[in-house]
Structure formats: structure tokens, C-alpha cells
């Protein structure tokens, strides 16, 4: 089963309308495909949320009175002037207990209509945002993944040195740009080394700094016209990401240090590169 097929069959599956073989094929696909699995989960929780929030209105007593009096008039053969006429009234005339049913049915349909409109609004507005994360969100995910990988896989640096005069030439020979490499050990952010990375479809320099027992990955690549110039802060999964740009380069600092430490680091880096 392809992703397209799985997405097309989503409504039928979540409503339990599919045959067992198709359902099994979908479940198999969901085990293998994280994206579709996520889409199904999102849609499923939406359906549950809407089910729980379906409004239920009771008809006002005055309306009940009007319907009942018009019904009485009809059954006694009197002409109806201001009564509520229509399919429901005709239908319920034949019911044994018109009172309770009449007082609830039209308003339940209104509630259902409201729920359907609510569902449509949510699906149109919320789901696309969940399923198609913005470029920044996607980049943030890549940056965190790279930071975590560098700590987990014993691949913090390609060149391990606290000396910027060792790290910079090494990076310069591997990359087609000359990233600024600073020594900030005097300010409590010793340089640990450098690494090559590939992010957002281009090569990047990753400088690794230490803050007490924590590491900061600073990703640098030349600013391209599509890059955002805005300074950004993203907090996610216990990590902070700070983004800034100096015209030549785009910077993303990622770490689990306190936000104030990371902001301090960014400010030091920014000021020192600006002085050069
Ligand atoms: Zn899929």
C-alpha cells in the first residue's frame, strides 16, 4: 500500500467501514510509515475530540408549546395559522409519543450541523498545519536531531581542538566557505572542536562549545536569499534553538543549557564577529 492509498482510505478506516483485508493492509502500512501513522493518529484524536464536544440543545418550552398546540389544532381539524408546519410535524403526528421526540429532534440536527461545520473548520485549518510543518519547524527538527546525534554517537567533532587556529583551517579546507570560528573560553564557553554537517540541503559547519557539562552546537552556513533574517528562538523537547544572521552567515545555536546561557553565548558570538 502506498501513502496516497493509505490517506485516501483514512476516513473509511477510522469509521470502521473497511473490509478486514484492507484494514490489515493499512495497519501494516502504519507500522512501517511514521508519517501516515501520525496522520491517522491526528485525525483519530480529532474525531474523538469532536465526538466529545458535540453540542446538545434542548428545545425551549415555548417552542414545544407552539408545536403541540398546532398539532392539537390539526388533529381536531382546525386551521393552523401560526403553527410550525413541515416534514417533522407530519412525521411525528404518526408517532405514539410526539411530545418528547418533537422537543428534541430538530435541535439535535442543529447540533449535528454545528459539529459538522466545526469539524470542517478544524480539518481545513488545523490539519494542514499539523501535516505540513513550516520550513522553520522542519529545520528545527533537523538541527535538534543533528545536535542529539553528535552527543549520542560519539561524533561530537571531526576536529577536536580548543584552538580556533586549528579548527578554522580544517573547516576551511572541507567547506566552500570560510565560517567564523571564535574562541570564547575567556567568557566561559570553551571551544571543543568542529564538525561537518549537512542541513537544509547544504553543507554546514558545526562548531562545538562547552558550557559546564553541556554542549552547544553552533551551525553556520552562508546566508542564501531564502534564509530568514529574523532572529528566532525555538524551544522544543528540552532544547533551545537560537537563530540569527549577520548578512554573510546564518547561525543556529542548539543546546540544552539554560536559555539565558545560550542567549549570552549568542550575544558574545555576535558582538565578536561584528568587531572583526
Ligand atoms: Zn505512508
CSV table of C-alpha atoms and ligand atoms in Angstrom, one decimal:
chain,number,residue,atom,x,y,z
A,1,UNK,CA,0.0,0.0,0.0
A,2,UNK,CA,1.3,3.5,-0.9
A,3,UNK,CA,0.9,6.6,1.3
A,4,UNK,CA,-1.6,8.1,-1.1
A,5,UNK,CA,-3.8,5.0,-0.8
A,6,UNK,CA,-3.5,5.0,2.9
A,7,UNK,CA,-4.5,8.6,3.2
A,8,UNK,CA,-7.4,8.1,0.8
A,9,UNK,CA,-8.7,5.2,2.9
A,10,UNK,CA,-8.3,7.0,6.2
A,11,UNK,CA,-11.9,8.1,6.7
A,12,UNK,CA,-13.2,4.7,5.9
A,13,UNK,CA,-10.8,3.0,8.2
A,14,UNK,CA,-11.4,5.4,11.2
A,15,UNK,CA,-15.1,4.9,10.8
A,16,UNK,CA,-14.7,1.1,10.7
A,17,UNK,CA,-16.2,0.7,7.3
A,18,UNK,CA,-13.4,-1.2,5.5
A,19,UNK,CA,-13.1,-4.9,4.9
A,20,UNK,CA,-10.7,-6.8,7.1
A,21,UNK,CA,-8.1,-7.3,4.4
A,22,UNK,CA,-7.9,-3.6,3.5
A,23,UNK,CA,-7.8,-2.8,7.2
A,24,UNK,CA,-4.9,-5.1,7.7
A,25,UNK,CA,-3.0,-3.7,4.8
A,26,UNK,CA,-3.5,-0.2,6.3
A,27,UNK,CA,-2.3,-1.4,9.7
A,28,UNK,CA,0.8,-2.9,8.1
A,29,UNK,CA,1.5,0.4,6.3
A,30,UNK,CA,1.1,2.4,9.5
A,31,UNK,CA,3.6,0.2,11.3
A,32,UNK,CA,6.1,1.0,8.6
A,33,UNK,CA,5.3,4.6,7.8
A,34,UNK,CA,5.6,7.1,10.5
A,35,UNK,CA,4.1,10.0,8.5
A,36,UNK,CA,0.9,8.1,7.8
A,37,UNK,CA,0.7,6.8,11.3
A,38,UNK,CA,0.9,10.3,12.6
A,39,UNK,CA,-1.7,11.5,10.2
A,40,UNK,CA,-4.1,8.7,11.3
A,41,UNK,CA,-3.5,9.5,15.0
A,42,UNK,CA,-4.1,13.2,14.4
A,43,UNK,CA,-7.3,12.5,12.5
A,44,UNK,CA,-8.4,9.9,15.1
A,45,UNK,CA,-8.0,12.2,18.0
A,46,UNK,CA,-9.8,15.0,16.1
A,47,UNK,CA,-12.8,12.7,15.5
A,48,UNK,CA,-12.8,11.8,19.2
A,49,UNK,CA,-12.5,15.4,20.3
A,50,UNK,CA,-15.4,16.4,18.0
A,51,UNK,CA,-17.5,13.5,19.3
A,52,UNK,CA,-17.0,14.6,22.9
A,53,UNK,CA,-17.7,18.3,22.1
A,54,UNK,CA,-20.9,17.8,20.1
A,55,UNK,CA,-23.3,20.4,21.4
A,56,UNK,CA,-26.7,19.3,22.5
A,57,UNK,CA,-29.6,21.7,22.8
A,58,UNK,CA,-32.9,21.2,24.3
A,59,UNK,CA,-35.8,23.0,22.7
A,60,UNK,CA,-37.2,25.9,24.6
A,61,UNK,CA,-40.5,25.2,26.4
A,62,UNK,CA,-42.2,27.9,24.4
A,63,UNK,CA,-41.4,26.2,21.0
A,64,UNK,CA,-42.7,22.9,22.4
A,65,UNK,CA,-45.9,24.6,23.4
A,66,UNK,CA,-46.4,26.1,19.9
A,67,UNK,CA,-45.8,22.8,18.1
A,68,UNK,CA,-48.0,20.9,20.4
A,69,UNK,CA,-50.9,23.4,20.2
A,70,UNK,CA,-50.5,23.4,16.4
A,71,UNK,CA,-50.6,19.6,16.4
A,72,UNK,CA,-53.7,19.6,18.5
A,73,UNK,CA,-55.4,22.0,16.1
A,74,UNK,CA,-54.5,19.8,13.1
A,75,UNK,CA,-55.8,16.7,14.7
A,76,UNK,CA,-59.0,18.4,15.7
A,77,UNK,CA,-59.4,19.7,12.1
A,78,UNK,CA,-58.9,23.3,12.9
A,79,UNK,CA,-56.9,25.5,10.6
A,80,UNK,CA,-53.3,26.3,11.6
A,81,UNK,CA,-52.3,29.9,11.5
A,82,UNK,CA,-49.0,30.3,13.3
A,83,UNK,CA,-48.1,26.7,13.9
A,84,UNK,CA,-44.9,25.1,12.8
A,85,UNK,CA,-45.6,23.1,9.7
A,86,UNK,CA,-43.3,20.7,7.8
A,87,UNK,CA,-42.0,17.2,7.5
A,88,UNK,CA,-41.2,16.7,11.1
A,89,UNK,CA,-44.6,17.7,12.2
A,90,UNK,CA,-46.2,15.4,9.7
A,91,UNK,CA,-43.9,12.6,10.6
A,92,UNK,CA,-44.4,13.0,14.4
A,93,UNK,CA,-48.1,13.1,14.1
A,94,UNK,CA,-48.0,9.4,13.5
A,95,UNK,CA,-45.7,8.7,16.5
A,96,UNK,CA,-47.3,7.4,19.7
A,97,UNK,CA,-45.5,10.0,21.9
A,98,UNK,CA,-44.9,13.1,19.9
A,99,UNK,CA,-44.1,15.2,23.0
A,100,UNK,CA,-40.6,14.0,23.8
A,101,UNK,CA,-39.5,13.4,20.3
A,102,UNK,CA,-40.7,16.7,19.0
A,103,UNK,CA,-38.9,18.6,21.6
A,104,UNK,CA,-35.6,17.1,20.8
A,105,UNK,CA,-35.1,16.1,17.2
A,106,UNK,CA,-34.8,19.5,15.3
A,107,UNK,CA,-32.4,20.8,17.8
A,108,UNK,CA,-30.2,17.7,17.7
A,109,UNK,CA,-30.0,18.2,14.0
A,110,UNK,CA,-28.9,21.7,14.6
A,111,UNK,CA,-26.2,20.5,17.0
A,112,UNK,CA,-25.1,17.9,14.4
A,113,UNK,CA,-24.8,20.6,11.7
A,114,UNK,CA,-22.8,22.8,14.1
A,115,UNK,CA,-20.5,19.8,14.8
A,116,UNK,CA,-20.0,19.2,11.1
A,117,UNK,CA,-19.2,22.8,10.5
A,118,UNK,CA,-16.8,22.8,13.5
A,119,UNK,CA,-15.1,19.6,12.1
A,120,UNK,CA,-14.8,21.2,8.7
A,121,UNK,CA,-13.2,24.3,10.2
A,122,UNK,CA,-10.8,22.2,12.2
A,123,UNK,CA,-9.8,20.0,9.3
A,124,UNK,CA,-9.3,22.9,7.0
A,125,UNK,CA,-7.3,25.0,9.4
A,126,UNK,CA,-5.5,22.7,11.8
A,127,UNK,CA,-4.8,19.5,9.9
A,128,UNK,CA,-2.8,21.1,7.1
A,129,UNK,CA,-0.6,22.8,9.7
A,130,UNK,CA,0.0,19.6,11.5
A,131,UNK,CA,0.7,17.6,8.4
A,132,UNK,CA,2.8,20.2,6.6
A,133,UNK,CA,5.1,21.8,9.1
A,134,UNK,CA,6.6,25.0,8.1
A,135,UNK,CA,10.2,25.2,6.8
A,136,UNK,CA,11.4,26.6,10.1
A,137,UNK,CA,9.8,23.7,12.0
A,138,UNK,CA,11.4,21.2,9.7
A,139,UNK,CA,14.8,22.9,10.0
A,140,UNK,CA,14.4,23.0,13.8
A,141,UNK,CA,13.8,19.2,13.8
A,142,UNK,CA,16.9,18.6,11.7
A,143,UNK,CA,19.0,20.8,14.0
A,144,UNK,CA,17.9,19.1,17.1
A,145,UNK,CA,18.4,15.7,15.5
A,146,UNK,CA,22.0,16.7,14.5
A,147,UNK,CA,22.7,18.0,18.0
A,148,UNK,CA,21.5,14.9,19.7
A,149,UNK,CA,23.2,12.6,17.2
A,150,UNK,CA,26.5,14.4,17.8
A,151,UNK,CA,26.2,13.7,21.5
A,152,UNK,CA,25.0,10.1,21.2
A,153,UNK,CA,27.1,8.6,18.5
A,154,UNK,CA,30.5,9.7,19.8
A,155,UNK,CA,30.7,12.1,16.9
A,156,UNK,CA,30.9,15.4,18.6
A,157,UNK,CA,33.7,16.7,16.4
A,158,UNK,CA,35.6,15.8,13.3
A,159,UNK,CA,38.5,18.0,14.5
A,160,UNK,CA,38.8,18.1,18.3
A,161,UNK,CA,40.7,21.2,19.4
A,162,UNK,CA,40.2,24.1,21.7
A,163,UNK,CA,42.3,26.2,19.3
A,164,UNK,CA,40.4,28.2,16.8
A,165,UNK,CA,43.6,28.4,14.7
A,166,UNK,CA,43.4,24.6,14.3
A,167,UNK,CA,39.6,24.3,13.8
A,168,UNK,CA,39.2,27.1,11.3
A,169,UNK,CA,41.8,26.0,8.7
A,170,UNK,CA,40.5,22.4,8.9
A,171,UNK,CA,36.9,23.5,8.2
A,172,UNK,CA,38.0,25.9,5.5
A,173,UNK,CA,39.6,23.1,3.5
A,174,UNK,CA,36.5,21.0,3.8
A,175,UNK,CA,33.9,23.6,3.0
A,176,UNK,CA,33.4,26.1,0.2
A,177,UNK,CA,33.0,28.9,2.6
A,178,UNK,CA,35.1,30.3,5.5
A,179,UNK,CA,33.0,30.2,8.6
A,180,UNK,CA,34.0,32.4,11.6
A,181,UNK,CA,35.5,30.4,14.4
A,182,UNK,CA,35.9,32.1,17.7
A,183,UNK,CA,37.5,31.2,21.0
A,184,UNK,CA,35.1,32.2,23.8
A,185,UNK,CA,36.9,30.3,26.6
A,186,UNK,CA,37.6,33.6,28.4
A,187,UNK,CA,33.8,34.0,28.6
A,188,UNK,CA,33.1,30.6,29.9
A,189,UNK,CA,32.3,28.9,26.5
A,190,UNK,CA,35.5,26.9,25.6
A,191,UNK,CA,35.7,25.7,22.0
A,192,UNK,CA,35.7,21.9,21.8
A,193,UNK,CA,36.1,21.4,18.1
A,194,UNK,CA,34.4,21.5,14.7
A,195,UNK,CA,32.4,19.1,12.5
A,196,UNK,CA,31.0,19.0,9.1
A,197,UNK,CA,27.2,18.7,8.7
A,198,UNK,CA,24.6,18.7,6.1
A,199,UNK,CA,21.4,20.6,6.9
A,200,UNK,CA,18.6,22.3,4.9
A,201,UNK,CA,20.1,21.0,1.7
A,202,UNK,CA,23.6,22.5,2.1
A,203,UNK,CA,26.8,21.9,3.9
A,204,UNK,CA,27.2,23.5,7.2
A,205,UNK,CA,30.0,24.0,9.7
A,206,UNK,CA,29.1,22.8,13.2
A,207,UNK,CA,31.2,24.4,16.0
A,208,UNK,CA,31.0,22.7,19.3
A,209,UNK,CA,31.3,24.8,22.5
A,210,UNK,CA,31.0,23.7,26.1
A,211,UNK,CA,29.2,25.3,28.9
A,212,UNK,CA,30.0,23.5,32.2
A,213,UNK,CA,28.7,19.9,31.4
A,214,UNK,CA,26.6,20.9,28.5
A,215,UNK,CA,27.4,21.3,24.8
A,216,UNK,CA,26.4,23.9,22.3
A,217,UNK,CA,26.3,23.1,18.6
A,218,UNK,CA,26.6,26.2,16.5
A,219,UNK,CA,25.6,25.6,12.9
A,220,UNK,CA,26.9,28.0,10.3
A,221,UNK,CA,26.3,28.3,6.6
A,222,UNK,CA,26.4,31.2,4.1
A,223,UNK,CA,23.1,33.2,4.1
A,224,UNK,CA,21.1,32.5,0.9
A,225,UNK,CA,18.2,34.8,-0.3
A,226,UNK,CA,15.6,32.3,1.0
A,227,UNK,CA,17.0,32.3,4.6
A,228,UNK,CA,15.1,34.2,7.2
A,229,UNK,CA,16.9,37.2,8.6
A,230,UNK,CA,14.7,37.4,11.6
A,231,UNK,CA,16.1,36.4,15.0
A,232,UNK,CA,14.3,33.4,16.2
A,233,UNK,CA,14.0,31.4,19.4
A,234,UNK,CA,12.6,27.9,19.3
A,235,UNK,CA,12.1,25.7,22.4
A,236,UNK,CA,11.4,22.1,21.9
A,237,UNK,CA,12.0,18.8,23.6
A,238,UNK,CA,14.1,20.4,26.3
A,239,UNK,CA,16.3,22.1,23.8
A,240,UNK,CA,16.6,25.8,22.9
A,241,UNK,CA,17.4,27.0,19.4
A,242,UNK,CA,18.6,30.5,18.7
A,243,UNK,CA,18.8,31.8,15.2
A,244,UNK,CA,20.5,34.9,13.9
A,245,UNK,CA,22.1,36.2,10.8
A,246,UNK,CA,24.8,38.7,10.0
A,247,UNK,CA,24.3,39.1,6.3
A,248,UNK,CA,27.1,36.8,5.4
A,249,UNK,CA,26.2,33.8,7.5
A,250,UNK,CA,23.2,32.2,9.0
A,251,UNK,CA,23.6,30.9,12.6
A,252,UNK,CA,21.7,28.4,14.6
A,253,UNK,CA,22.8,27.6,18.2
A,254,UNK,CA,21.3,24.4,19.7
A,255,UNK,CA,21.7,23.3,23.3
A,256,UNK,CA,20.1,22.1,26.4
A,257,UNK,CA,21.8,24.8,28.5
A,258,UNK,CA,19.7,27.4,30.2
A,259,UNK,CA,18.2,29.8,27.8
A,260,UNK,CA,20.0,32.7,29.4
A,261,UNK,CA,23.3,30.9,28.9
A,262,UNK,CA,22.5,30.3,25.3
A,263,UNK,CA,21.4,33.9,24.8
A,264,UNK,CA,24.7,35.0,26.4
A,265,UNK,CA,26.6,32.8,24.0
A,266,UNK,CA,24.8,34.2,21.0
A,267,UNK,CA,25.4,37.8,22.1
A,268,UNK,CA,29.1,37.1,22.6
A,269,UNK,CA,29.5,35.4,19.3
A,270,UNK,CA,27.5,38.2,17.5
A,271,UNK,CA,29.5,41.0,19.1
A,272,UNK,CA,32.8,39.4,18.5
A,273,UNK,CA,32.1,38.7,14.8
A,274,UNK,CA,30.8,42.2,14.3
A,275,UNK,CA,34.0,43.7,15.7
A,276,UNK,CA,36.1,41.9,13.1
B,1,LIG,ZN1,2.7,6.2,4.3
